[in-house]
Amino acid sequence: EIVAALSDLMSQSDLMSQSDPGRQSNEMSLPAAGLTVTITAGPTREPLDPVRYLSNHSSGKMGYALAAEAAALGASVRLISGPVALATPAGVERIDVESALDMQAAAEAAASESDLFIGCAAVADFRPATVADHKLKKQSGEKQMQVTLIRNPDIIAGIAAQTQARRAAGQRAPLVIGFAAETRDVLRYARDKLARKQLDMIVANDVSTPGLGFGSDSNAATLLWQPLDQNTQHEQAIAACPKTELARAILKRALALH
Amino acid sequence: EIVAALSDLMSQSDLMSQSDPGRQSNEMSLPAAGLTVTITAGPTREPLDPVRYLSNHSSGKMGYALAAEAAALGASVRLISGPVALATPAGVERIDVESALDMQAAAEAAASESDLFIGCAAVADFRPATVADHKLKKQSGEKQMQVTLIRNPDIIAGIAAQTQARRAAGQRAPLVIGFAAETRDVLRYARDKLARKQLDMIVANDVSTPGLGFGSDSNAATLLWQPLDQNTQHEQAIAACPKTELARAILKRALALH
């Protein structure tokens, strides 16, 4: 029966001159079939020396939920992941990275071949200016230590800028979605970020609420998208829900904007 | 048969006027039965603000292997653990902590009631001098940032000093075992640490060898113990082996010294 079905599909695709019968078949039923989605997830780690690093509390759960959901909707999914304690969702291609510079290289390589780029990683804004080759030793009597941090590249702003240029040149470019995790003035920061970084959409969430956001399985968020306009409401508030449900709402909105 | 065996054990222990028949029985067969062992494991996280922290690459595997092995040898085990992605070993009481200050409080409370204290955690030497209440915002145009770090307490040196004082006063005090994870001059740093911190034993290992140490399931180490003496060899080299095997060798040596 399976052989017969495959044979049917292959004849169909031959008739339609498609090279990929499975994908063609999915396009009929799954809303994201035929689309390539790239998602960054988790924290980055910025080394000070071979053993120490600067990082943040991102668990990667939101990005992994997005990857799982996008795959379930039929998309071809690449997940560029910082160090997290999560299993790779079924059908997802995972690329492991550590630092923001590593993540940037992987994300830029993937973005131009994507239909949707979701920057969900909590990329470190700063990294130590110098990385010691050997473990830094405590000096006896040394009571304090100065560490100079320098700015990391803004990965999603770079990808959004490339995207604007590619669109202007009529080239393939993804819809670019960012996240704004804040502890106060959440919507104000998110609107500013959406405009300043030229994103297509932003997911704003308040990480100061206990039980939501970082490390949690649940989240609440507001989606904001372009065009920014005082008269038209381009915002959608999503009440506290499991991250898998929020992932579905984000992807539904993204597919509508695509 | 099991009921009969239990009944036998209980009669035996009654004859010996022991209140805990299970433990009494274990003492005959298990070398660490009746002993209380406290182990610290994993990294600590030192907050900069609600989302960012400084940490290190300790996986916690060595400390967890020690806890599992000590429990298997019959000891009552308390595991004071930094954030790791490991399951609690069977029969072990786990106390979760984040920062070095939290770990110090938990370790000092447990140490004086222990027969063996093993400081296996990779405690951060320094922590940010100030912790911001809100996520630090990038200032536009700000290209670098200075972070002042201050010394964390030396947890194991504090416990070793308390131990010396308790021994001098004839009070219960644990055998204190530390770790030295280094990337160079491993034995020199370890001997110095053993003497300077007044530890009873130290486990020296080279974390620069690929495939061994941090994050790995294997390790190689040299055990060094007191009294430090140029004429007597108080060192035992243990070749690369699974961390469970190294844990067994450390505990065997510790029980011999106890």
Coordinates of C-alpha atoms in Angstrom, one line a residue:
Chain A
E1 CA 0.0 0.0 0.0
I2 CA 2.8 2.4 0.9
V3 CA 4.6 1.6 -2.3
A4 CA 1.4 2.1 -4.3
A5 CA 0.9 5.5 -2.6
L6 CA 4.4 6.6 -3.2
S7 CA 4.1 5.5 -6.8
D8 CA 0.9 7.5 -7.1
L9 CA 2.6 10.6 -5.6
M10 CA 5.5 10.2 -7.9
S11 CA 3.2 10.0 -11.0
Q12 CA 1.3 13.1 -9.8
S13 CA 4.6 15.0 -9.3
D14 CA 5.8 13.8 -12.7
L15 CA 2.7 15.2 -14.3
M16 CA 3.1 18.5 -12.4
S17 CA 6.9 18.5 -13.2
Q18 CA 7.8 18.8 -9.5
S19 CA 11.1 17.4 -8.3
D20 CA 9.9 16.8 -4.7
P21 CA 6.7 14.8 -4.6
G22 CA 6.5 14.8 -0.7
R23 CA 6.7 18.5 -0.4
Q24 CA 4.2 19.1 -3.2
S25 CA 1.8 16.8 -1.4
N26 CA 2.3 18.7 1.9
E27 CA 1.6 22.0 0.3
M28 CA -2.0 21.0 -0.2
S29 CA -2.6 20.3 3.5
L30 CA 0.0 22.0 5.7
P31 CA 0.1 25.9 5.9
A32 CA 3.9 26.2 6.1
A33 CA 4.7 23.4 3.6
G34 CA 7.3 24.6 1.1
L35 CA 8.6 27.3 3.5
T36 CA 12.1 27.4 5.0
V37 CA 12.2 28.7 8.5
T38 CA 15.3 29.6 10.5
I39 CA 15.1 30.1 14.2
T40 CA 17.7 31.1 16.7
A41 CA 17.2 29.9 20.3
G42 CA 18.7 29.8 23.8
P43 CA 21.5 32.0 25.3
T44 CA 24.9 32.7 24.0
R45 CA 28.0 32.2 26.1
E46 CA 30.8 34.8 25.9
P47 CA 34.1 33.4 27.1
L48 CA 36.4 35.2 29.5
D49 CA 38.9 32.3 29.6
P50 CA 38.8 28.6 28.9
V51 CA 36.4 27.9 31.9
R52 CA 34.5 31.2 32.6
Y53 CA 31.8 32.8 30.6
L54 CA 29.1 35.4 30.7
S55 CA 25.6 34.2 29.8
N56 CA 21.9 34.7 30.6
H57 CA 18.9 32.7 31.9
S58 CA 17.3 31.8 28.5
S59 CA 16.2 28.2 28.6
G60 CA 15.6 28.0 24.8
K61 CA 12.1 26.7 25.4
M62 CA 10.4 29.4 23.3
G63 CA 12.7 28.9 20.3
Y64 CA 12.4 25.2 20.6
A65 CA 8.6 25.4 20.8
L66 CA 8.6 27.6 17.6
A67 CA 10.9 25.1 15.8
A68 CA 8.6 22.1 16.8
E69 CA 5.5 24.0 15.7
A70 CA 6.9 25.2 12.4
A71 CA 8.0 21.7 11.6
A72 CA 4.5 20.4 12.5
L73 CA 3.0 23.0 10.1
G74 CA 5.1 21.5 7.3
A75 CA 8.1 23.9 7.2
S76 CA 11.7 23.0 6.6
V77 CA 13.2 24.2 9.9
R78 CA 16.8 25.1 10.8
L79 CA 17.3 25.7 14.6
I80 CA 20.5 27.7 15.5
S81 CA 20.9 26.9 19.1
G82 CA 23.0 28.2 22.0
P83 CA 23.7 25.8 24.9
V84 CA 20.5 24.5 26.3
A85 CA 19.3 21.3 28.0
L86 CA 16.6 20.5 25.5
A87 CA 16.1 17.7 22.9
T88 CA 16.0 18.6 19.3
P89 CA 12.3 18.6 18.0
A90 CA 11.4 15.9 15.5
G91 CA 12.2 16.8 11.9
V92 CA 14.3 19.9 12.8
E93 CA 17.9 20.5 11.6
R94 CA 19.8 21.8 14.7
I95 CA 23.1 23.8 14.5
D96 CA 24.8 24.2 17.8
V97 CA 26.7 27.4 18.6
E98 CA 28.2 29.0 21.7
S99 CA 29.1 32.7 21.3
A100 CA 27.2 35.6 19.6
L101 CA 29.8 35.7 16.9
D102 CA 29.3 32.0 16.1
M103 CA 25.5 32.5 16.1
Q104 CA 25.8 35.5 13.8
A105 CA 27.8 33.5 11.2
A106 CA 25.3 30.6 11.2
A107 CA 22.3 33.0 11.2
E108 CA 23.5 35.1 8.3
A109 CA 24.4 32.0 6.2
A110 CA 20.9 30.7 6.7
A111 CA 18.8 33.9 6.5
S112 CA 19.0 34.6 2.8
E113 CA 17.8 31.1 2.0
S114 CA 14.8 31.4 4.4
D115 CA 11.2 32.6 4.0
L116 CA 10.9 33.3 7.7
F117 CA 13.7 34.3 10.2
I118 CA 12.8 34.3 13.9
G119 CA 15.5 35.7 16.2
C120 CA 14.4 34.1 19.5
A121 CA 17.9 33.7 21.0
A122 CA 18.9 35.8 24.0
V123 CA 22.1 37.0 22.4
A124 CA 24.6 38.5 24.8
D125 CA 24.8 42.3 24.1
F126 CA 28.4 42.4 25.3
R127 CA 31.4 40.0 25.4
P128 CA 34.7 40.3 27.2
A129 CA 37.1 42.4 25.2
T130 CA 39.9 39.9 25.6
V131 CA 39.7 36.1 26.1
A132 CA 42.5 34.6 28.2
D133 CA 44.2 31.4 26.8
H134 CA 44.6 30.0 30.3
K135 CA 42.3 30.1 33.4
L136 CA 42.7 33.5 35.1
K137 CA 44.4 32.9 38.5
K138 CA 43.3 34.7 41.6
Q139 CA 46.2 36.9 42.7
S140 CA 46.7 36.8 46.5
G141 CA 45.3 40.0 48.1
E142 CA 43.5 41.0 44.9
K143 CA 40.1 42.1 46.1
Q144 CA 38.6 43.2 42.8
M145 CA 38.9 42.8 39.1
Q146 CA 37.9 45.0 36.2
V147 CA 36.4 43.3 33.1
T148 CA 36.1 45.3 29.9
L149 CA 33.1 44.3 27.8
I150 CA 32.6 45.2 24.2
R151 CA 29.4 45.3 22.1
N152 CA 28.5 42.2 20.3
P153 CA 27.0 42.6 16.8
D154 CA 23.2 43.0 16.7
I155 CA 22.4 39.8 14.8
I156 CA 18.8 40.4 14.0
A157 CA 19.3 44.1 13.1
G158 CA 22.0 43.0 10.6
I159 CA 19.7 40.4 9.1
A160 CA 16.8 42.9 8.8
A161 CA 19.1 45.4 7.1
Q162 CA 20.3 42.7 4.6
T163 CA 16.6 41.8 4.1
Q164 CA 15.7 45.4 3.3
A165 CA 18.5 45.6 0.7
R166 CA 17.6 42.2 -0.8
R167 CA 13.9 43.3 -1.1
A168 CA 14.9 46.5 -2.7
A169 CA 16.9 44.5 -5.3
G170 CA 14.0 42.1 -5.8
Q171 CA 15.9 39.2 -4.3
R172 CA 14.6 36.4 -2.0
A173 CA 14.4 37.6 1.6
P174 CA 12.8 36.4 4.8
L175 CA 10.1 37.9 6.9
V176 CA 12.1 39.0 10.0
I177 CA 10.7 38.5 13.5
G178 CA 12.4 39.5 16.7
F179 CA 11.8 39.3 20.4
A180 CA 11.9 41.9 23.1
A181 CA 12.3 40.4 26.6
E182 CA 12.1 43.3 29.1
T183 CA 11.5 43.8 32.8
R184 CA 9.7 47.2 32.5
D185 CA 8.2 49.5 29.9
V186 CA 7.8 46.4 27.7
L187 CA 5.6 47.8 24.9
R188 CA 7.5 51.1 24.6
Y189 CA 10.9 49.3 24.2
A190 CA 9.3 46.8 21.8
R191 CA 7.8 49.5 19.5
D192 CA 11.1 51.3 19.5
K193 CA 13.0 48.1 18.7
L194 CA 10.6 47.1 15.9
A195 CA 11.1 50.5 14.2
R196 CA 14.8 51.0 14.9
K197 CA 15.9 47.6 13.7
Q198 CA 13.5 47.5 10.7
L199 CA 11.9 44.2 11.8
D200 CA 8.7 43.0 10.2
M201 CA 7.3 41.8 13.6
I202 CA 8.3 41.7 17.2
V203 CA 7.1 39.5 20.1
A204 CA 7.2 41.6 23.3
N205 CA 7.2 39.9 26.6
D206 CA 7.6 40.9 30.3
V207 CA 10.2 38.6 31.8
S208 CA 9.7 40.1 35.3
T209 CA 6.5 38.1 35.9
P210 CA 7.1 35.1 38.2
G211 CA 6.3 31.8 36.4
L212 CA 6.4 33.3 32.9
G213 CA 9.2 33.8 30.4
F214 CA 12.8 32.7 31.1
G215 CA 13.0 29.1 32.1
S216 CA 9.3 28.7 32.4
D217 CA 7.0 26.6 30.1
S218 CA 4.5 29.4 29.9
N219 CA 4.6 32.9 28.5
A220 CA 2.4 35.9 27.8
A221 CA 3.2 38.3 24.9
T222 CA 2.1 41.1 22.6
L223 CA 2.8 40.8 18.9
L224 CA 3.5 44.1 17.1
W225 CA 4.1 44.3 13.4
Q226 CA 4.7 46.7 10.5
P227 CA 3.6 49.1 9.2
L228 CA 3.8 51.1 12.4
D229 CA 0.8 53.4 12.3
Q230 CA -0.9 55.5 15.0
N231 CA -4.3 54.9 13.3
T232 CA -4.2 51.2 12.6
Q233 CA -3.9 48.7 15.4
H234 CA -1.1 46.3 14.5
E235 CA -0.9 44.7 17.9
Q236 CA -2.2 41.4 19.2
A237 CA -2.1 40.6 23.0
I238 CA -1.8 36.9 23.9
A239 CA -2.6 36.0 27.5
A240 CA -0.4 33.7 29.5
C241 CA -0.4 30.2 27.9
P242 CA 2.0 27.3 27.3
K243 CA 4.9 28.3 25.0
T244 CA 3.7 25.8 22.4
E245 CA 0.4 27.7 22.1
L246 CA 2.2 31.1 21.9
A247 CA 4.5 29.5 19.2
R248 CA 1.4 28.6 17.2
A249 CA -0.1 32.1 17.5
I250 CA 3.3 33.7 16.4
L251 CA 3.5 31.4 13.4
K252 CA -0.1 32.0 12.4
R253 CA 0.5 35.7 12.4
A254 CA 3.8 35.3 10.5
L255 CA 2.1 33.2 7.8
A256 CA -0.6 35.8 7.5
L257 CA 2.0 38.6 7.0
H258 CA 4.2 36.5 4.7
Chain B
E1 CA 12.0 -15.2 52.2
I2 CA 12.4 -11.5 52.3
V3 CA 10.2 -11.2 55.3
A4 CA 12.2 -13.9 57.0
A5 CA 15.5 -12.2 56.2
L6 CA 14.1 -8.8 57.5
S7 CA 12.9 -10.6 60.7
D8 CA 16.4 -12.1 61.2
L9 CA 18.0 -8.7 60.7
M10 CA 15.6 -7.1 63.2
S11 CA 16.3 -9.8 65.8
Q12 CA 20.0 -9.3 65.3
S13 CA 19.8 -5.6 65.8
D14 CA 17.5 -6.0 68.8
L15 CA 20.1 -8.2 70.4
M16 CA 22.7 -5.6 69.7
S17 CA 20.5 -2.8 71.1
Q18 CA 20.6 -0.7 68.0
S19 CA 17.8 1.7 67.1
D20 CA 18.3 1.5 63.4
P21 CA 18.5 -2.1 62.2
G22 CA 19.0 -1.3 58.5
R23 CA 22.0 0.9 59.2
Q24 CA 23.5 -1.5 61.6
S25 CA 23.2 -4.2 59.0
N26 CA 24.7 -1.9 56.4
E27 CA 27.7 -1.1 58.6
M28 CA 28.7 -4.7 58.4
S29 CA 28.8 -4.8 54.6
L30 CA 29.0 -1.2 53.3
P31 CA 32.2 0.8 54.0
A32 CA 30.5 4.2 54.3
A33 CA 27.4 3.2 56.3
G34 CA 26.8 5.4 59.2
L35 CA 28.8 8.3 57.7
T36 CA 27.3 11.7 56.6
V37 CA 28.9 13.0 53.4
T38 CA 28.3 16.6 52.1
I39 CA 29.3 17.3 48.5
T40 CA 29.1 20.5 46.5
A41 CA 28.8 20.2 42.7
G42 CA 28.3 22.2 39.5
P43 CA 29.0 25.8 38.7
T44 CA 27.7 28.8 40.6
R45 CA 26.0 31.7 38.8
E46 CA 26.8 35.3 39.8
P47 CA 24.1 37.7 38.7
L48 CA 24.8 41.0 36.9
D49 CA 21.1 41.8 36.6
P50 CA 17.8 39.8 36.5
V51 CA 18.8 38.0 33.3
R52 CA 22.6 38.1 33.0
Y53 CA 25.2 36.1 35.0
L54 CA 28.8 35.1 35.1
S55 CA 29.4 31.3 35.3
N56 CA 31.7 28.5 34.2
H57 CA 31.7 25.3 32.2
S58 CA 31.3 22.8 35.1
S59 CA 28.8 20.2 34.2
G60 CA 28.4 18.9 37.8
K61 CA 29.2 15.3 36.6
M62 CA 32.1 14.7 38.9
G63 CA 30.2 15.9 42.0
Y64 CA 27.1 13.9 41.0
A65 CA 29.3 10.8 40.4
L66 CA 30.7 11.2 43.9
A67 CA 27.3 11.6 45.4
A68 CA 26.0 8.5 43.7
E69 CA 29.0 6.5 44.7
A70 CA 28.9 7.7 48.3
A71 CA 25.2 6.7 48.5
A72 CA 26.0 3.3 47.0
L73 CA 28.7 2.8 49.7
G74 CA 26.1 3.3 52.3
A75 CA 26.7 7.0 53.3
S76 CA 23.9 9.5 54.0
V77 CA 24.6 12.1 51.3
R78 CA 23.7 15.8 50.9
L79 CA 24.4 17.2 47.5
I80 CA 24.6 21.0 47.4
S81 CA 24.3 21.7 43.7
G82 CA 24.6 24.7 41.4
P83 CA 22.5 24.7 38.2
V84 CA 23.2 21.6 36.2
A85 CA 21.2 19.4 33.8
L86 CA 21.6 16.2 35.8
A87 CA 19.2 14.0 37.6
T88 CA 19.5 13.6 41.4
P89 CA 21.2 10.3 42.2
A90 CA 19.1 7.7 44.0
G91 CA 19.0 8.1 47.8
V92 CA 20.7 11.5 47.7
E93 CA 19.3 14.7 49.4
R94 CA 19.8 17.5 46.9
I95 CA 19.9 21.2 47.9
D96 CA 19.8 23.6 44.8
V97 CA 21.7 26.9 45.0
E98 CA 22.7 29.5 42.4
S99 CA 25.3 31.9 43.7
A100 CA 28.5 31.3 45.6
L101 CA 27.0 33.1 48.7
D102 CA 24.0 30.8 48.6
M103 CA 26.3 27.8 48.3
Q104 CA 28.5 29.0 51.2
A105 CA 25.5 29.3 53.5
A106 CA 24.3 25.8 52.6
A107 CA 27.8 24.2 52.8
E108 CA 28.6 25.8 56.2
A109 CA 25.3 24.6 57.7
A110 CA 26.0 21.1 56.5
A111 CA 29.7 20.7 57.1
S112 CA 29.8 20.6 60.9
E113 CA 27.3 17.7 60.9
S114 CA 29.3 15.8 58.3
D115 CA 32.1 13.2 58.4
L116 CA 33.3 14.0 54.9
F117 CA 33.0 17.3 53.1
I118 CA 33.9 17.3 49.4
G119 CA 34.0 20.7 47.7
C120 CA 33.7 19.6 44.0
A121 CA 31.7 22.7 42.8
A122 CA 33.4 25.1 40.5
V123 CA 32.6 28.2 42.6
A124 CA 33.0 31.5 40.8
D125 CA 36.0 33.3 42.3
F126 CA 34.5 36.7 41.6
R127 CA 31.0 38.2 41.4
P128 CA 29.7 41.5 40.0
A129 CA 30.2 44.2 42.7
T130 CA 26.6 45.4 42.1
V131 CA 23.5 43.6 40.9
A132 CA 21.1 45.7 38.9
D133 CA 17.4 45.4 39.8
H134 CA 16.4 45.7 36.1
K135 CA 17.9 44.4 32.9
L136 CA 20.8 46.7 32.0
K137 CA 19.9 48.5 28.7
K138 CA 22.3 49.1 25.9
Q139 CA 22.9 52.8 25.6
S140 CA 23.0 53.9 22.0
G141 CA 26.5 54.5 20.9
E142 CA 27.9 52.8 24.0
K143 CA 30.7 50.6 22.6
Q144 CA 32.1 49.2 25.8
M145 CA 31.2 48.6 29.4
Q146 CA 33.2 48.2 32.6
V147 CA 32.2 45.5 35.1
T148 CA 33.7 45.5 38.5
L149 CA 34.0 42.1 40.0
I150 CA 34.7 41.4 43.7
R151 CA 36.1 38.3 45.4
N152 CA 33.7 35.6 46.5
P153 CA 34.4 33.9 49.8
D154 CA 36.6 30.9 49.5
I155 CA 34.0 28.3 50.6
I156 CA 36.3 25.3 51.2
A157 CA 39.0 27.3 52.8
G158 CA 36.4 28.6 55.3
I159 CA 35.2 25.2 56.0
A160 CA 38.7 23.8 56.4
A161 CA 39.5 26.6 58.9
Q162 CA 36.3 25.9 60.9
T163 CA 37.3 22.2 60.8
Q164 CA 40.8 22.9 62.3
A165 CA 39.2 25.0 65.1
R166 CA 36.6 22.2 65.8
R167 CA 39.3 19.5 65.8
A168 CA 41.4 21.6 68.2
A169 CA 38.3 21.9 70.5
G170 CA 37.7 18.1 70.3
Q171 CA 34.4 18.7 68.3
R172 CA 33.0 16.7 65.4
A173 CA 34.6 17.9 62.2
P174 CA 34.7 16.4 58.7
L175 CA 37.6 15.3 56.6
V176 CA 37.8 18.1 54.0
I177 CA 38.6 17.3 50.4
G178 CA 39.0 19.9 47.7
F179 CA 39.5 20.0 43.9
A180 CA 42.0 21.9 41.8
A181 CA 41.0 22.2 38.1
E182 CA 43.8 23.8 36.3
T183 CA 45.0 24.3 32.7
R184 CA 48.7 24.3 33.5
D185 CA 51.2 23.6 36.3
V186 CA 48.5 21.4 37.8
L187 CA 50.4 19.6 40.6
R188 CA 52.3 22.7 41.6
Y189 CA 49.0 24.7 42.1
A190 CA 47.4 21.7 43.8
R191 CA 50.1 21.2 46.4
D192 CA 50.0 24.9 47.1
K193 CA 46.2 24.9 47.5
L194 CA 46.3 21.8 49.8
A195 CA 48.8 23.5 52.1
R196 CA 47.4 27.1 52.0
K197 CA 43.8 26.1 52.5
Q198 CA 44.6 23.5 55.1
L199 CA 42.6 20.8 53.3
D200 CA 43.0 17.1 54.2
M201 CA 43.1 16.0 50.6
I202 CA 43.0 17.5 47.1
V203 CA 42.0 16.1 43.7
A204 CA 44.2 17.7 41.1
N205 CA 43.1 17.6 37.5
D206 CA 44.1 19.1 34.2
V207 CA 41.0 20.6 32.5
S208 CA 42.9 21.5 29.3
T209 CA 43.0 17.9 28.0
P210 CA 40.3 17.5 25.3
G211 CA 37.8 14.8 26.2
L212 CA 38.6 15.0 29.9
G213 CA 37.3 17.2 32.8
F214 CA 34.6 19.9 32.3
G215 CA 31.5 18.5 30.6
S216 CA 33.1 15.2 29.9
D217 CA 32.2 11.8 31.4
S218 CA 35.8 11.0 31.9
N219 CA 38.6 12.4 34.0
A220 CA 42.2 11.8 35.0
A221 CA 43.5 13.1 38.4
T222 CA 46.1 13.0 41.0
L223 CA 45.1 12.7 44.7
L224 CA 47.4 14.5 47.1
W225 CA 46.9 14.4 50.9
Q226 CA 48.2 15.5 54.2
P227 CA 50.7 15.4 55.9
L228 CA 52.7 17.1 53.2
D229 CA 56.1 15.7 53.5
Q230 CA 59.1 15.7 51.1
N231 CA 60.1 12.2 52.2
T232 CA 56.8 10.3 52.2
Q233 CA 54.8 10.0 49.0
H234 CA 51.2 11.1 49.7
E235 CA 50.2 11.1 46.0
Q236 CA 48.2 8.7 43.9
A237 CA 47.9 9.2 40.1
I238 CA 44.7 7.9 38.6
A239 CA 44.7 7.4 34.8
A240 CA 41.9 8.6 32.5
C241 CA 38.7 6.7 33.5
P242 CA 35.0 7.3 33.8
K243 CA 34.1 9.8 36.5
T244 CA 32.2 7.1 38.4
E245 CA 35.4 5.1 38.6
L246 CA 37.4 8.2 39.7
A247 CA 34.7 8.9 42.3
R248 CA 35.2 5.4 43.7
A249 CA 39.0 5.9 44.0
I250 CA 38.5 9.3 45.7
L251 CA 36.1 7.8 48.3
K252 CA 38.2 4.8 48.9
R253 CA 41.2 7.1 49.7
A254 CA 39.0 9.3 51.8
L255 CA 37.7 6.4 53.9
A256 CA 41.2 5.2 54.4
L257 CA 42.2 8.7 55.7
H258 CA 39.1 9.1 57.8

